[in-house]
Amino acid sequence: MLWIAGLLVVAGIFFFAVGVLGVLRFPDFYTRLHAAGKCDSLAAVLVIFGIALYNLVDFSPLNLLVSLKILAIAAFVFVASPTATHAVTEAALIIGVEPWTKKDNPQ
């Protein structure tokens, strides 16, 4: 069980790193927000699942309750993060942030 928990945490860290690269490399607000929203949601859920599994190594009813609460946090993050990303994107559209186009960066 420790290996699986460790693998989930490492996978989450990998997706956090990919999200950071997307934020740094993509050309405009919308693509950066897309990279951050997708990668951070998956990464946070993977890390939280890993923590919940790690908590169950020493199994007891109290640890099971704590792991269930941790999984409830994961469910909240899984719903709230994409919703927040959508709300920020909608606000950017309303205030007039223009998407990047190929003609914006002639080569």
Coordinates of N, CA and C in Angstrom, one line a residue:
M1 N 0.8 -1.2 0.0 CA 0.0 0.0 0.0 C 0.9 1.3 0.0
L2 N 2.0 1.2 0.6 CA 2.9 2.4 0.6 C 3.4 2.7 -0.8
W3 N 3.7 1.7 -1.5 CA 4.1 1.9 -2.9 C 3.1 2.6 -3.7
I4 N 1.8 2.2 -3.6 CA 0.8 2.8 -4.4 C 0.6 4.2 -3.9
A5 N 0.6 4.5 -2.6 CA 0.5 5.8 -2.1 C 1.6 6.7 -2.6
G6 N 2.8 6.2 -2.6 CA 4.0 6.9 -3.1 C 3.9 7.2 -4.6
L7 N 3.4 6.2 -5.3 CA 3.3 6.4 -6.8 C 2.2 7.5 -7.1
L8 N 1.1 7.5 -6.3 CA 0.1 8.5 -6.6 C 0.6 9.9 -6.3
V9 N 1.4 10.0 -5.2 CA 1.9 11.3 -4.8 C 3.0 11.8 -5.9
V10 N 3.8 10.9 -6.4 CA 4.8 11.2 -7.4 C 4.1 11.6 -8.7
A11 N 3.0 10.8 -9.0 CA 2.3 11.2 -10.3 C 1.6 12.6 -10.1
G12 N 1.1 12.9 -8.9 CA 0.6 14.2 -8.7 C 1.6 15.3 -8.8
I13 N 2.8 15.1 -8.3 CA 3.9 16.1 -8.5 C 4.3 16.2 -9.9
F14 N 4.3 15.1 -10.7 CA 4.5 15.2 -12.1 C 3.5 16.1 -12.8
F15 N 2.3 15.9 -12.5 CA 1.2 16.7 -13.2 C 1.3 18.2 -12.7
F16 N 1.6 18.4 -11.5 CA 1.9 19.8 -11.1 C 3.0 20.4 -11.9
A17 N 4.1 19.7 -12.1 CA 5.2 20.2 -12.9 C 4.8 20.5 -14.3
V18 N 4.0 19.6 -14.9 CA 3.5 19.8 -16.3 C 2.6 21.0 -16.4
G19 N 1.8 21.2 -15.4 CA 1.0 22.4 -15.3 C 1.8 23.7 -15.2
V20 N 2.9 23.7 -14.5 CA 3.8 24.8 -14.4 C 4.4 25.1 -15.7
L21 N 4.9 24.0 -16.4 CA 5.4 24.2 -17.7 C 4.4 24.8 -18.7
G22 N 3.2 24.4 -18.6 CA 2.2 24.9 -19.5 C 1.9 26.4 -19.2
V23 N 1.9 26.8 -17.9 CA 1.7 28.2 -17.6 C 2.9 29.0 -18.1
L24 N 4.1 28.5 -18.0 CA 5.2 29.2 -18.5 C 5.4 29.3 -20.0
R25 N 4.9 28.3 -20.7 CA 5.2 28.2 -22.1 C 4.1 28.6 -23.0
F26 N 2.8 28.5 -22.6 CA 1.7 28.9 -23.5 C 1.6 30.4 -23.7
P27 N 1.1 30.8 -24.8 CA 1.2 32.2 -25.2 C 0.2 33.2 -24.6
D28 N -1.0 32.8 -24.2 CA -2.0 33.7 -23.7 C -2.7 33.2 -22.4
F29 N -3.5 34.1 -21.9 CA -4.2 33.9 -20.7 C -5.0 32.6 -20.7
Y30 N -5.8 32.4 -21.8 CA -6.7 31.3 -21.8 C -6.0 29.9 -21.9
T31 N -5.0 29.8 -22.7 CA -4.3 28.6 -22.8 C -3.5 28.3 -21.5
R32 N -3.0 29.3 -20.9 CA -2.3 29.1 -19.6 C -3.3 28.7 -18.5
L33 N -4.4 29.3 -18.5 CA -5.5 28.9 -17.5 C -5.9 27.5 -17.7
H34 N -6.0 27.1 -19.0 CA -6.4 25.7 -19.3 C -5.4 24.7 -18.8
A35 N -4.1 25.0 -19.0 CA -3.1 24.1 -18.5 C -3.1 24.0 -17.0
A36 N -3.2 25.2 -16.4 CA -3.2 25.2 -14.9 C -4.5 24.5 -14.3
G37 N -5.6 24.7 -14.9 CA -6.8 24.1 -14.4 C -6.9 22.6 -14.6
K38 N -6.5 22.1 -15.7 CA -6.5 20.7 -15.9 C -5.5 20.0 -15.1
C39 N -4.3 20.4 -15.2 CA -3.2 19.7 -14.5 C -3.3 19.8 -13.0
D40 N -3.6 21.0 -12.5 CA -3.7 21.2 -11.0 C -4.9 20.4 -10.4
S41 N -6.0 20.2 -11.2 CA -7.1 19.4 -10.6 C -6.7 18.0 -10.5
L42 N -6.1 17.4 -11.6 CA -5.7 16.0 -11.6 C -4.6 15.8 -10.5
A43 N -3.6 16.7 -10.5 CA -2.5 16.6 -9.6 C -3.0 16.6 -8.1
A44 N -3.8 17.6 -7.8 CA -4.3 17.7 -6.4 C -5.1 16.4 -6.0
V45 N -5.9 15.9 -6.9 CA -6.7 14.7 -6.5 C -5.7 13.5 -6.4
L46 N -4.7 13.4 -7.2 CA -3.8 12.3 -7.1 C -3.0 12.3 -5.8
V47 N -2.5 13.5 -5.4 CA -1.8 13.7 -4.2 C -2.7 13.4 -3.0
I48 N -3.9 13.9 -3.0 CA -4.8 13.7 -1.9 C -5.2 12.2 -1.8
F49 N -5.4 11.5 -2.9 CA -5.6 10.1 -2.8 C -4.4 9.3 -2.2
G50 N -3.2 9.8 -2.6 CA -2.0 9.2 -2.1 C -1.9 9.3 -0.5
I51 N -2.3 10.5 -0.1 CA -2.3 10.8 1.4 C -3.3 9.9 2.1
A52 N -4.5 9.8 1.5 CA -5.6 9.0 2.1 C -5.1 7.5 2.2
L53 N -4.5 7.0 1.1 CA -4.0 5.6 1.2 C -2.9 5.5 2.2
Y54 N -2.0 6.5 2.3 CA -0.9 6.4 3.2 C -1.4 6.4 4.7
N55 N -2.5 7.1 4.9 CA -3.1 7.1 6.2 C -3.7 5.8 6.6
L56 N -4.0 5.0 5.6 CA -4.6 3.6 5.9 C -3.6 2.5 6.2
V57 N -2.3 2.9 6.1 CA -1.3 1.8 6.3 C -1.5 1.2 7.7
D58 N -1.6 2.1 8.7 CA -1.9 1.6 10.1 C -3.4 1.6 10.3
F59 N -4.1 0.5 9.8 CA -5.6 0.5 9.8 C -6.2 0.5 11.1
S60 N -7.1 1.5 11.3 CA -8.0 1.5 12.5 C -9.2 2.3 12.1
P61 N -10.3 2.2 12.9 CA -11.5 2.9 12.5 C -11.3 4.4 12.5
L62 N -10.4 4.9 13.4 CA -10.1 6.4 13.4 C -9.4 6.8 12.1
N63 N -8.4 6.0 11.7 CA -7.7 6.3 10.4 C -8.6 6.1 9.2
L64 N -9.6 5.2 9.3 CA -10.5 5.1 8.2 C -11.4 6.3 8.1
L65 N -11.8 6.9 9.2 CA -12.6 8.1 9.2 C -11.8 9.3 8.7
V66 N -10.6 9.4 9.1 CA -9.7 10.4 8.6 C -9.5 10.3 7.1
S67 N -9.3 9.1 6.6 CA -9.1 8.9 5.1 C -10.4 9.2 4.4
L68 N -11.6 8.9 4.9 CA -12.8 9.3 4.3 C -13.0 10.8 4.2
K69 N -12.6 11.5 5.3 CA -12.6 13.0 5.2 C -11.7 13.5 4.2
I70 N -10.5 12.9 4.1 CA -9.5 13.3 3.0 C -10.1 13.1 1.7
L71 N -10.8 12.0 1.5 CA -11.4 11.7 0.2 C -12.6 12.7 -0.1
A72 N -13.3 13.2 0.9 CA -14.3 14.2 0.7 C -13.6 15.5 0.3
I73 N -12.5 15.8 0.8 CA -11.7 17.0 0.3 C -11.3 16.8 -1.1
A74 N -10.9 15.6 -1.5 CA -10.6 15.3 -2.9 C -11.8 15.6 -3.8
A75 N -12.9 15.1 -3.4 CA -14.2 15.3 -4.2 C -14.5 16.8 -4.3
F76 N -14.3 17.6 -3.3 CA -14.5 19.0 -3.3 C -13.5 19.7 -4.3
V77 N -12.3 19.3 -4.2 CA -11.3 19.9 -5.2 C -11.6 19.5 -6.6
F78 N -12.0 18.3 -6.8 CA -12.3 17.8 -8.2 C -13.5 18.6 -8.8
V79 N -14.4 19.1 -7.9 CA -15.5 19.8 -8.4 C -15.2 21.3 -8.5
A80 N -14.6 21.8 -7.4 CA -14.4 23.3 -7.3 C -13.3 23.8 -8.2
S81 N -12.2 23.1 -8.5 CA -11.2 23.7 -9.3 C -11.6 23.9 -10.7
P82 N -12.2 23.0 -11.4 CA -12.7 23.3 -12.8 C -13.8 24.4 -12.8
T83 N -14.6 24.4 -11.8 CA -15.6 25.5 -11.7 C -15.0 26.8 -11.5
A84 N -14.0 26.9 -10.7 CA -13.3 28.2 -10.5 C -12.6 28.6 -11.8
T85 N -11.9 27.7 -12.5 CA -11.3 28.0 -13.7 C -12.3 28.5 -14.8
H86 N -13.4 27.9 -14.8 CA -14.5 28.3 -15.7 C -14.9 29.7 -15.4
A87 N -15.1 30.0 -14.1 CA -15.6 31.3 -13.7 C -14.5 32.4 -14.1
V88 N -13.3 32.1 -13.9 CA -12.2 33.1 -14.2 C -12.2 33.3 -15.7
T89 N -12.3 32.2 -16.5 CA -12.3 32.4 -17.9 C -13.5 33.2 -18.4
E90 N -14.7 33.0 -17.8 CA -15.9 33.7 -18.2 C -15.7 35.2 -17.8
A91 N -15.1 35.5 -16.7 CA -14.8 36.9 -16.3 C -13.8 37.5 -17.3
A92 N -12.8 36.8 -17.7 CA -11.9 37.4 -18.7 C -12.6 37.7 -20.0
L93 N -13.5 36.8 -20.5 CA -14.2 37.1 -21.7 C -15.1 38.3 -21.5
I94 N -15.7 38.5 -20.4 CA -16.6 39.6 -20.2 C -15.8 40.9 -20.2
I95 N -14.6 40.9 -19.6 CA -13.9 42.2 -19.6 C -13.1 42.4 -20.8
G96 N -13.1 41.5 -21.7 CA -12.6 41.7 -23.1 C -11.1 41.2 -23.3
V97 N -10.7 40.3 -22.6 CA -9.3 39.7 -22.8 C -9.4 39.0 -24.1
E98 N -8.6 39.4 -25.1 CA -8.6 38.7 -26.4 C -7.7 37.5 -26.4
P99 N -8.2 36.4 -27.0 CA -7.4 35.2 -27.2 C -6.3 35.4 -28.2
W100 N -5.2 34.7 -28.0 CA -4.0 34.7 -28.8 C -4.4 34.1 -30.2
T101 N -3.9 34.7 -31.3 CA -4.0 34.1 -32.6 C -2.6 34.0 -33.2
K102 N -2.6 33.3 -34.3 CA -1.3 33.1 -35.0 C -0.7 34.4 -35.5
K103 N -1.6 35.3 -35.9 CA -1.2 36.6 -36.5 C -0.6 37.5 -35.4
D104 N -0.8 37.2 -34.1 CA -0.3 38.0 -33.1 C 1.3 37.8 -32.9
N105 N 1.8 36.7 -33.5 CA 3.2 36.4 -33.3 C 3.7 36.0 -34.7
P106 N 4.0 37.0 -35.6 CA 4.5 36.6 -36.9 C 6.0 36.2 -36.8
Q107 N 6.3 35.2 -37.6 CA 7.7 34.7 -37.6 C 8.5 35.1 -38.8

